mmCIF file of C-alpha atoms and ligand atoms in Angstrom:
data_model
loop_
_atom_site.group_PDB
_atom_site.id
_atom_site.type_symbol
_atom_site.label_atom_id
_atom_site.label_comp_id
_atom_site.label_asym_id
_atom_site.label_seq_id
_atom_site.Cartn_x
_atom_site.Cartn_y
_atom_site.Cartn_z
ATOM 1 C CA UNK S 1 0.000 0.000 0.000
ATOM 2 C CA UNK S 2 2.053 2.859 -1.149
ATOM 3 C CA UNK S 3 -0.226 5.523 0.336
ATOM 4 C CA UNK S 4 0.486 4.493 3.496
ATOM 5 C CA UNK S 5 3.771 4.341 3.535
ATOM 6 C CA UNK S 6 3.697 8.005 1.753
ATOM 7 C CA UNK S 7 2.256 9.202 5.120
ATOM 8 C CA UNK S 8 4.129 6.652 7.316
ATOM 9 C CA UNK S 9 7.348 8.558 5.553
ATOM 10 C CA UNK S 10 6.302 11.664 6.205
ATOM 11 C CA UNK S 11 4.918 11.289 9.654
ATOM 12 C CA UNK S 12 7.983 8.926 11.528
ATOM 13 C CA UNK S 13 10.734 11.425 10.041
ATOM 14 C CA UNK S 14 9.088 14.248 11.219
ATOM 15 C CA UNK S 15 8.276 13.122 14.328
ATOM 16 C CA UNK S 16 12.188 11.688 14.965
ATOM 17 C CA UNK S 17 13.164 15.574 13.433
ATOM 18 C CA UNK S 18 11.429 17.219 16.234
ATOM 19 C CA UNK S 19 12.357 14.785 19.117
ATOM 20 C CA UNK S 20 16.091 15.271 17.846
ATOM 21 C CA UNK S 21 15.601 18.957 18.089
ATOM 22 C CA UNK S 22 13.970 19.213 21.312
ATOM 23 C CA UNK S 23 17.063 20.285 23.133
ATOM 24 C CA UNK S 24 19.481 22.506 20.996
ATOM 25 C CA UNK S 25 22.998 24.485 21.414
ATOM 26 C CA UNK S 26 21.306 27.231 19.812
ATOM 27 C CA UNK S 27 17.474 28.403 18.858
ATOM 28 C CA UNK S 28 16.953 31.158 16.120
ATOM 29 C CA UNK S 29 13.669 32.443 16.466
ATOM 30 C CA UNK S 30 13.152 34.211 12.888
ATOM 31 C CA UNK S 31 14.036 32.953 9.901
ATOM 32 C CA UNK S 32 14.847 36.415 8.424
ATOM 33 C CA UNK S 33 18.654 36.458 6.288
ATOM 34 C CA UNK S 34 20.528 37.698 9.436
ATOM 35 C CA UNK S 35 19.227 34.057 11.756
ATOM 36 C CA UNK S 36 19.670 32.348 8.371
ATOM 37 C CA UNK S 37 23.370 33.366 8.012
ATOM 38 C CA UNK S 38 23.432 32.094 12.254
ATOM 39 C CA UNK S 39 22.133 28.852 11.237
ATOM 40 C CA UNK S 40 24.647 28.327 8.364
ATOM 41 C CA UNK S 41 27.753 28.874 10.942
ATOM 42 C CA UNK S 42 26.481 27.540 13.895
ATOM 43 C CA UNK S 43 25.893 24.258 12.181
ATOM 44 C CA UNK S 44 28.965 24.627 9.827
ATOM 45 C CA UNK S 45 30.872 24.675 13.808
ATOM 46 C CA UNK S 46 29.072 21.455 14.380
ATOM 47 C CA UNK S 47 26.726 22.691 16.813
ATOM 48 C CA UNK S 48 23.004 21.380 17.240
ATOM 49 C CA UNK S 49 20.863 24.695 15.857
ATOM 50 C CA UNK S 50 17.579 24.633 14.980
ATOM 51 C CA UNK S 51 15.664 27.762 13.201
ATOM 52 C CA UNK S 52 11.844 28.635 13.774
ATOM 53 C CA UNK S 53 9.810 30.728 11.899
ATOM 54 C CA UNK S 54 5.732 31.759 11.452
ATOM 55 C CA UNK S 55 5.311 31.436 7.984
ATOM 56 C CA UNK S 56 5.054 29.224 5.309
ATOM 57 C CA UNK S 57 7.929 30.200 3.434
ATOM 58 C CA UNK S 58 11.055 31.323 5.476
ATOM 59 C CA UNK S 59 13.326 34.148 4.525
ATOM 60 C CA UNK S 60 11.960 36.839 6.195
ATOM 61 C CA UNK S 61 11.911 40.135 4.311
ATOM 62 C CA UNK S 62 14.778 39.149 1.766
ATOM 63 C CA UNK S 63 12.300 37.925 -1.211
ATOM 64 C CA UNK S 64 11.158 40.853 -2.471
ATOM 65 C CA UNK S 65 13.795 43.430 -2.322
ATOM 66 C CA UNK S 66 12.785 46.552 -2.321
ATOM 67 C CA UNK S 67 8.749 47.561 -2.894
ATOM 68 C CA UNK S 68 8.765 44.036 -4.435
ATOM 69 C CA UNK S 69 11.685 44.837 -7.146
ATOM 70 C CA UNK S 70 13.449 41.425 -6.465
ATOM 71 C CA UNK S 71 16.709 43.034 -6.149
ATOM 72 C CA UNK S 72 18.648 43.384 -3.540
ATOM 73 C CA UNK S 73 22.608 45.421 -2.614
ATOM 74 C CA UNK S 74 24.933 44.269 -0.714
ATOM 75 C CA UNK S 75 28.621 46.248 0.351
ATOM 76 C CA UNK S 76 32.455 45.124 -0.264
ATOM 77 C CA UNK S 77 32.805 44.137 3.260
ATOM 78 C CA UNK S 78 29.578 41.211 3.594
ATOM 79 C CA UNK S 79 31.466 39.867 -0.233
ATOM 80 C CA UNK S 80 32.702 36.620 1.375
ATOM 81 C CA UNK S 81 29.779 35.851 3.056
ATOM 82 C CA UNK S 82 28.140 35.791 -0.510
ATOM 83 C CA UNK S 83 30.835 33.769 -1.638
ATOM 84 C CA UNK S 84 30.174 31.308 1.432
ATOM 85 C CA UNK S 85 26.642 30.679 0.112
ATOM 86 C CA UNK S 86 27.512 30.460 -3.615
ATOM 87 C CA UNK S 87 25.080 33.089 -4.858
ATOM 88 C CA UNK S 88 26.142 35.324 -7.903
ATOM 89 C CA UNK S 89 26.632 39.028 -7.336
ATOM 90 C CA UNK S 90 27.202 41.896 -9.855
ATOM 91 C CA UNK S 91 29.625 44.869 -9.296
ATOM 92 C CA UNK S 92 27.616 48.511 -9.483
ATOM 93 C CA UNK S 93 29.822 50.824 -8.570
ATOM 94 C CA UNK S 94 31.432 52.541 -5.257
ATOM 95 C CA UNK S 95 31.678 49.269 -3.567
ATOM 96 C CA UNK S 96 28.263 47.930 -3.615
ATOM 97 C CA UNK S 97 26.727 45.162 -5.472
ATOM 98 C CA UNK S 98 23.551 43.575 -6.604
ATOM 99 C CA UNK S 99 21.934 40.278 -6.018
ATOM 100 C CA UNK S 100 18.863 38.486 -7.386
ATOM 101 C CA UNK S 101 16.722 38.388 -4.359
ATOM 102 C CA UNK S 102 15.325 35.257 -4.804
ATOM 103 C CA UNK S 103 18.684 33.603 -5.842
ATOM 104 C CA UNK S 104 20.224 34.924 -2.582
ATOM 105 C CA UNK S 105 17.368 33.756 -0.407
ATOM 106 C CA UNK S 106 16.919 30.574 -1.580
ATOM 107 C CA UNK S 107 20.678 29.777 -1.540
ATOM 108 C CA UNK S 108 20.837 31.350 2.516
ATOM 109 C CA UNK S 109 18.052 28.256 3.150
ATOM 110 C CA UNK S 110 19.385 25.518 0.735
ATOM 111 C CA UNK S 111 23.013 26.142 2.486
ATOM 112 C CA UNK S 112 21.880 26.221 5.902
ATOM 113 C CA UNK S 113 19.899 23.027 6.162
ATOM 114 C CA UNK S 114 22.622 21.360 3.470
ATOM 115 C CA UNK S 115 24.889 22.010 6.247
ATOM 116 C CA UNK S 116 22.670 20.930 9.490
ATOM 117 C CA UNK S 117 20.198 22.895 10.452
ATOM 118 C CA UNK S 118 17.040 22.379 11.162
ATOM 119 C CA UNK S 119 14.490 24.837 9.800
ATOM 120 C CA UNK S 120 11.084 24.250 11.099
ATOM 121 C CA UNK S 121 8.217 26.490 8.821
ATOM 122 C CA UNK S 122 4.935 27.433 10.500
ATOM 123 C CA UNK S 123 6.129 27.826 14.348
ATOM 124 C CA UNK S 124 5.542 31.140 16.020
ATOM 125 C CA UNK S 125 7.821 31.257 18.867
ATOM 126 C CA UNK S 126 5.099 32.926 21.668
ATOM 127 C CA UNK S 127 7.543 32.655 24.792
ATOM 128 C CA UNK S 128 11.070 31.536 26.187
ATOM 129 C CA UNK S 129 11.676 29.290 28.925
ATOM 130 C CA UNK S 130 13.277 31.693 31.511
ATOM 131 C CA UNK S 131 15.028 29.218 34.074
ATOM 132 C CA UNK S 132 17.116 30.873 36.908
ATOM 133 C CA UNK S 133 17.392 34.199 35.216
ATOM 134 C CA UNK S 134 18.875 32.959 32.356
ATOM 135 C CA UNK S 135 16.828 32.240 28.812
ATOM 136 C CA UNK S 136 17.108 28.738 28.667
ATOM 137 C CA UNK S 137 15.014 27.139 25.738
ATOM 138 C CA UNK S 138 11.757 28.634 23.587
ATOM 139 C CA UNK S 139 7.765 28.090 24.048
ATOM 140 C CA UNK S 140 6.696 27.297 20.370
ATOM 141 C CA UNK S 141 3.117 26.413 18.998
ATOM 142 C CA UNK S 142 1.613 26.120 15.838
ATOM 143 C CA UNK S 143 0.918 29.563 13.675
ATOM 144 C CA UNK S 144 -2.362 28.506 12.848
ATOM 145 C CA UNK S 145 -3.179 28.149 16.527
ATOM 146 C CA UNK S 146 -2.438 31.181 17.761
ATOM 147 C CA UNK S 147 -3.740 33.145 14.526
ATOM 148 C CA UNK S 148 -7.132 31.296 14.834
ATOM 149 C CA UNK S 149 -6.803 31.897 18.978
ATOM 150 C CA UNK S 150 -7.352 28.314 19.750
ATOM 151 C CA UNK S 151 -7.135 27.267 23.584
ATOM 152 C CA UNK S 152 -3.882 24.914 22.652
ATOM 153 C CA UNK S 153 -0.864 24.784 24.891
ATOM 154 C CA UNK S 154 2.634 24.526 23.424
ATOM 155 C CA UNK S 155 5.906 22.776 23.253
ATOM 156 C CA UNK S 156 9.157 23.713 25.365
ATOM 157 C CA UNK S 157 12.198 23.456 23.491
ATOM 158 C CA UNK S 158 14.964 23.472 25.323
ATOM 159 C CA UNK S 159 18.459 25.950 24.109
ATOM 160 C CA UNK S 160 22.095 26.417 25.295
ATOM 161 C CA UNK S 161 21.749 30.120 23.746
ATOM 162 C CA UNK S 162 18.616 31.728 21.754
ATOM 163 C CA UNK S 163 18.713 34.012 19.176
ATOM 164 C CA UNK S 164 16.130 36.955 18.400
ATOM 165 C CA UNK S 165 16.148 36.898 14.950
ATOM 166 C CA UNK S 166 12.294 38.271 14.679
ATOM 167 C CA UNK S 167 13.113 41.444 12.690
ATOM 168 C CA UNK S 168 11.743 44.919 13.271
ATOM 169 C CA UNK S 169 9.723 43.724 16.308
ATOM 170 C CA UNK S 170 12.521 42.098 18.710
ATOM 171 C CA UNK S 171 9.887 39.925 19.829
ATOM 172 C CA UNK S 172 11.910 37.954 22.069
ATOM 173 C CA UNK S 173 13.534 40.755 23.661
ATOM 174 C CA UNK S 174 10.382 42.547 24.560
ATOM 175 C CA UNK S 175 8.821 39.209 25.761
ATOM 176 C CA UNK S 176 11.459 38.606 28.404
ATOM 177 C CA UNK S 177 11.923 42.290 29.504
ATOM 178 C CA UNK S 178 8.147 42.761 29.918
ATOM 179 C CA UNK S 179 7.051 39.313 31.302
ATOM 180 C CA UNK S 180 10.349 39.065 33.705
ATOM 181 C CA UNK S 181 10.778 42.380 34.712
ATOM 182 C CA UNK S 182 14.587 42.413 33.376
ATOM 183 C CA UNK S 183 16.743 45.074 32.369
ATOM 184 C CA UNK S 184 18.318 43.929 28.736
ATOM 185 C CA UNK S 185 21.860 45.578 28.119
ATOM 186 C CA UNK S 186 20.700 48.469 25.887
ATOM 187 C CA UNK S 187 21.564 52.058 27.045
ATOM 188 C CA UNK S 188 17.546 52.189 29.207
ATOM 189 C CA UNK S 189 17.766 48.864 30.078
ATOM 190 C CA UNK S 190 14.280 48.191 27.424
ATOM 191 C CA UNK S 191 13.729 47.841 24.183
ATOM 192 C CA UNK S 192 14.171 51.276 22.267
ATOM 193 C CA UNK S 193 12.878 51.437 19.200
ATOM 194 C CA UNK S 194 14.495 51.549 15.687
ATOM 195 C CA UNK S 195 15.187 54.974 14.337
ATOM 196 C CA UNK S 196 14.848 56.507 10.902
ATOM 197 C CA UNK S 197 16.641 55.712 7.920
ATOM 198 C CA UNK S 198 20.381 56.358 7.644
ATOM 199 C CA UNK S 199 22.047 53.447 5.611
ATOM 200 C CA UNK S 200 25.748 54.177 7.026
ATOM 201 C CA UNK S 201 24.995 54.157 9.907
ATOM 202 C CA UNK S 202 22.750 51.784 10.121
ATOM 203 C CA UNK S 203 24.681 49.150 8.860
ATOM 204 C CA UNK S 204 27.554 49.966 11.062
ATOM 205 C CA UNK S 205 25.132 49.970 14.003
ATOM 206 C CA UNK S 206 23.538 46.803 13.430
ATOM 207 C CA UNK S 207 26.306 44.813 13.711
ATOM 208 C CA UNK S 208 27.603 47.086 17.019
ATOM 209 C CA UNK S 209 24.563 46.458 18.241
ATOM 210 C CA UNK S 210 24.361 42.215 17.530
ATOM 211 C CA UNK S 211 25.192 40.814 20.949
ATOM 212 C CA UNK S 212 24.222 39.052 24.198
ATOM 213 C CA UNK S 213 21.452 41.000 25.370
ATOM 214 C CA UNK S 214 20.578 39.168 28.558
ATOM 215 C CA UNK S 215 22.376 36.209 29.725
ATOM 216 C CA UNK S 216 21.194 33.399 27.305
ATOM 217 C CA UNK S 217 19.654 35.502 24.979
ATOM 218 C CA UNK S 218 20.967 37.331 21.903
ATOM 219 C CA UNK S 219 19.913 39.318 18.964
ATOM 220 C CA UNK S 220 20.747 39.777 15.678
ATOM 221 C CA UNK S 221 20.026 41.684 12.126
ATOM 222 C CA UNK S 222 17.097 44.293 12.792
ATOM 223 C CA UNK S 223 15.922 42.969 16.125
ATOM 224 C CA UNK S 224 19.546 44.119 17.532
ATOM 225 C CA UNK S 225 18.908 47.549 15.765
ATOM 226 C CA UNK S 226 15.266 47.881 17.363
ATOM 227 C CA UNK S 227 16.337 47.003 20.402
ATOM 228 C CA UNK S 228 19.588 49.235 20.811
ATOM 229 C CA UNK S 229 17.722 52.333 19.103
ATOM 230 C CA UNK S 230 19.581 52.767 15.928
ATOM 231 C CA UNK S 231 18.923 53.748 12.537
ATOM 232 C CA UNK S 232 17.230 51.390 9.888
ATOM 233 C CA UNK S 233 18.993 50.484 6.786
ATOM 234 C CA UNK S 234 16.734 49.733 3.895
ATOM 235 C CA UNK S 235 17.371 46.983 0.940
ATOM 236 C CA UNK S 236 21.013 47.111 1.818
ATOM 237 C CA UNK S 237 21.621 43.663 3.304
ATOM 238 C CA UNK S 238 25.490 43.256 3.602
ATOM 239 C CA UNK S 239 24.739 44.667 7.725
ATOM 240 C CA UNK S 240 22.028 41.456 8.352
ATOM 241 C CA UNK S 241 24.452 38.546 6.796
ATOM 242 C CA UNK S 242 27.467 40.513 8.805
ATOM 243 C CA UNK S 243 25.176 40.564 11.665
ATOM 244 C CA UNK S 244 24.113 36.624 11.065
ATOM 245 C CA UNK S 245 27.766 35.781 10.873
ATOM 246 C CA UNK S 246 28.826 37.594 14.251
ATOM 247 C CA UNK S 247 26.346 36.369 16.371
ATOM 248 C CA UNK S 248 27.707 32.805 14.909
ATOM 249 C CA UNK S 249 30.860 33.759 15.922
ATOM 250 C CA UNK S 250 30.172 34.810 19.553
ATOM 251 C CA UNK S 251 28.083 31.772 20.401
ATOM 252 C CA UNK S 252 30.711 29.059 19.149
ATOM 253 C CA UNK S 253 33.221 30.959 21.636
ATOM 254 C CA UNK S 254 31.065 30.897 24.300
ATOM 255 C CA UNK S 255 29.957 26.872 23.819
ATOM 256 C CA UNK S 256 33.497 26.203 22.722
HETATM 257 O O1 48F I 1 12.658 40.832 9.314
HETATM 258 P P1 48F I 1 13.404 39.660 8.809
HETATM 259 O O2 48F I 1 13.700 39.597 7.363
HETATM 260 O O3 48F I 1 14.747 39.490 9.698
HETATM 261 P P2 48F I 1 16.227 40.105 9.609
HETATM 262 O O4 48F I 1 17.162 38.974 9.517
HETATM 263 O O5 48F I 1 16.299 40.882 8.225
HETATM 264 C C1 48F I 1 15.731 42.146 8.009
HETATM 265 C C2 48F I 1 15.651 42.379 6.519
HETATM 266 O O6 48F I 1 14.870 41.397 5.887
HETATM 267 C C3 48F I 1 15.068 43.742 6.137
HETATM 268 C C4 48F I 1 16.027 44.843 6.362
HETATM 269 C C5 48F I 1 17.373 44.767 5.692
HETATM 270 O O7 48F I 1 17.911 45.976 5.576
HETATM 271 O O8 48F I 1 15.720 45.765 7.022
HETATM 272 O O9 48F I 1 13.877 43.983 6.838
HETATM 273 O O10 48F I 1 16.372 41.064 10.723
HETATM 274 O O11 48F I 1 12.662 38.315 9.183
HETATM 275 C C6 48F I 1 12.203 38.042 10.480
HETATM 276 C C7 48F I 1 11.492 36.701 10.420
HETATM 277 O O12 48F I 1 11.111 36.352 11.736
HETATM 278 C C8 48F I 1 9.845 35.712 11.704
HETATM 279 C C9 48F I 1 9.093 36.391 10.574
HETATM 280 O O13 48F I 1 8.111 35.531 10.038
HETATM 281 C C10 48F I 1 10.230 36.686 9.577
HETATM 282 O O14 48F I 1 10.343 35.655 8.603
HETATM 283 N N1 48F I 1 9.257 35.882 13.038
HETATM 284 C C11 48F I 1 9.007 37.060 13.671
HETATM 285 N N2 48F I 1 8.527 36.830 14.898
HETATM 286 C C12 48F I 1 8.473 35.477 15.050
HETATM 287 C C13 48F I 1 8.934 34.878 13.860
HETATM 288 C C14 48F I 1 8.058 34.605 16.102
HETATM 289 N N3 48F I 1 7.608 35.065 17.270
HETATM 290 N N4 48F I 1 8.126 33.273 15.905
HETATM 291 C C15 48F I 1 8.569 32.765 14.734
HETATM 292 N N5 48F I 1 8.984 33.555 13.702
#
C-alpha cells in the first residue's frame, strides 16, 4: 500500500526531526537572512541549531527586495559571506553590489539546512523558557493556533543560547523584559525602538549592536537595531548577513 507508507514517511521522520531537536545548542527564532546566516555557521561549527519561523515560506523580508523589485545590494565588506553561500553578485559601482533576491534567499536556506540545520516552517515562537534568570530554551506552537486563537498549549524546546532573529519587532527581547521584569543591556535597560533611515549608519550599528542581550539571549540583524535604538537600513543587506555571521561567531566561543 504505497499511500500508506507516503504518510508513514512523512509522519515517523518528522516526528524523529522534532524529538532530535527538542534540546538545541542554539534556537533562532526568525528565519529572516541575518538568523539564516546564524544557522549556516552555527551548524557549519558542528553545533546542534535549529531555526523557527511563522510562515510558510522562510526568509523573512529578503524575497522581495525593495517595494517588491526582487533586487537586492549588498557592500564590499559582507562579499565573502556571498561567496560562502555560492550566490552570484554583480559589481555597481562605489563598492556595492547587486543580487537576485530570490537567488540569494533561496541559496541562505538551501546552504543552511545542506549544512545541518534544522528549519522548522509554521512555528511562532510565543515565549522563552526563563530558568534561573537565564533564557534557557523557547515556548513554540503552531501559527495557525495562535492566529485562529485556539485554547492549545505549546511545546518547550529546550536551548544552550537563543537568538532573536524576529526582525523589526525584537519579539523575544520585549517578551522577556516585559514578562520578567529584566533590564536587557541596551543604554535604558528596554527595548528602544528603531530609528529613521540612515544606511551608514545603520549598517555599522547593526552589527555594534548584535550581541548578548541578557544572559542566554541574543539578537541579531534588525531585532539588535530595534532594540539598541539605531537607525534602519533599507534593501542594503550586507549589515544582516554581517550581523548573522557575528552572532555565529560569539556563540561558538562561548559553547566552545
Ligand atoms: O525581518 P526579517 O527579514 O529578519 P532580519 O534577519 O532581516 C531584516 C531584513 O529582511 C530587512 C532589512 C534589511 O535591511 O531591514 O527587513 O532582521 O525576518 C524576520 C522573520 O522572523 C519571523 C518572521 O516571520 C520573519 O520571517 N518571526 C518574527 N517573529 C516570530 C517569527 C516569532 N515570534 N516566531 C517565529 N517567527
Amino acid at each position: 500500500m504505497i499511500e500508506k507508507k507516503v504518510s508513514q514517511g512523512i509522519i515517523s521522520t518528522y516526528f524523529e526531526k522534532l524529538e532530535r531537536n527538542l534540546d538545541l545548542d542554539v534556537a533562532i527564532v526568525g528565519g529572516g537572512p541575518s538568523g539564516i546566516v546564524a544557522a549556516y555557521y552555527l551548524a557549519k561549527a558542528g553545533l546542534k541549531v535549529a531555526q523557527f519561523d511563522r510562515k510558510l515560506s522562510p526568509g523573512g523580508g529578503m524575497w522581495g527586495g525593495a517595494m517588491m523589485f526582487n533586487q537586492i545590494v549588498v557592500q564590499e565588506e559582507a562579499i565573502n559571506i556571498v561567496k560562502d553561500f555560492d550566490i552570484n553578485y554583480k559589481p555597481y559601482g562605489d563598492g556595492l553590489y547587486v543580487m537576485d533576491s530570490v537567488e540569494s534567499t533561496s541559496a541562505l536556506l538551501y546552504k543552511a539546512v545542506h549544512e545541518g540545520a534544522t528549519i522548522f516552517n509554521c512555528y511562532s515562537v510565543e515565549d522563552v523558557v526563563f530558568k534561573n534568570n537565564v533564557v534557557s530554551g523557547v515556548v513554540v506552537n503552531w501559527t495557525p493556533v495562535l492566529r485562529e486563537g485556539l485554547h492549545v498549549d505549546p511545546l518547550n524546546i529546550m536551548a544552550k543560547c537563543v537568538i532573536d532573529g524576529t526582525g523589526h519587532d525584537s519579539e523575544m527581547c520585549k517578551t522577556v523584559a516585559r514578562k520578567n521584569g529584566i533590564r536587557l543591556a541596551t543604554d535604558t535597560g528596554a527595548v528602544i525602538g528603531e530609528r529613521s533611515l540612515d544606511v551608514v549608519a545603520g549598517e555599522e550599528e547593526v552589527v555594534n549592536g548584535t550581541k548578548e542581550i541578557y544572559p542566554g539571549l541574543y539578537v541579531c540583524g534588525m531585532a539588535a537595531s530595534a532594540v539598541s535604538g539605531t537607525p534602519r537600513m533599507g534593501p542594503i543587506f550586507g549589515g544582516m548577513l554581517m550581523s548573522g555571521k557575528k552572532v555565529a561567531e560569539l556563540i561558538i566561543e562561548k559553547l566552545k
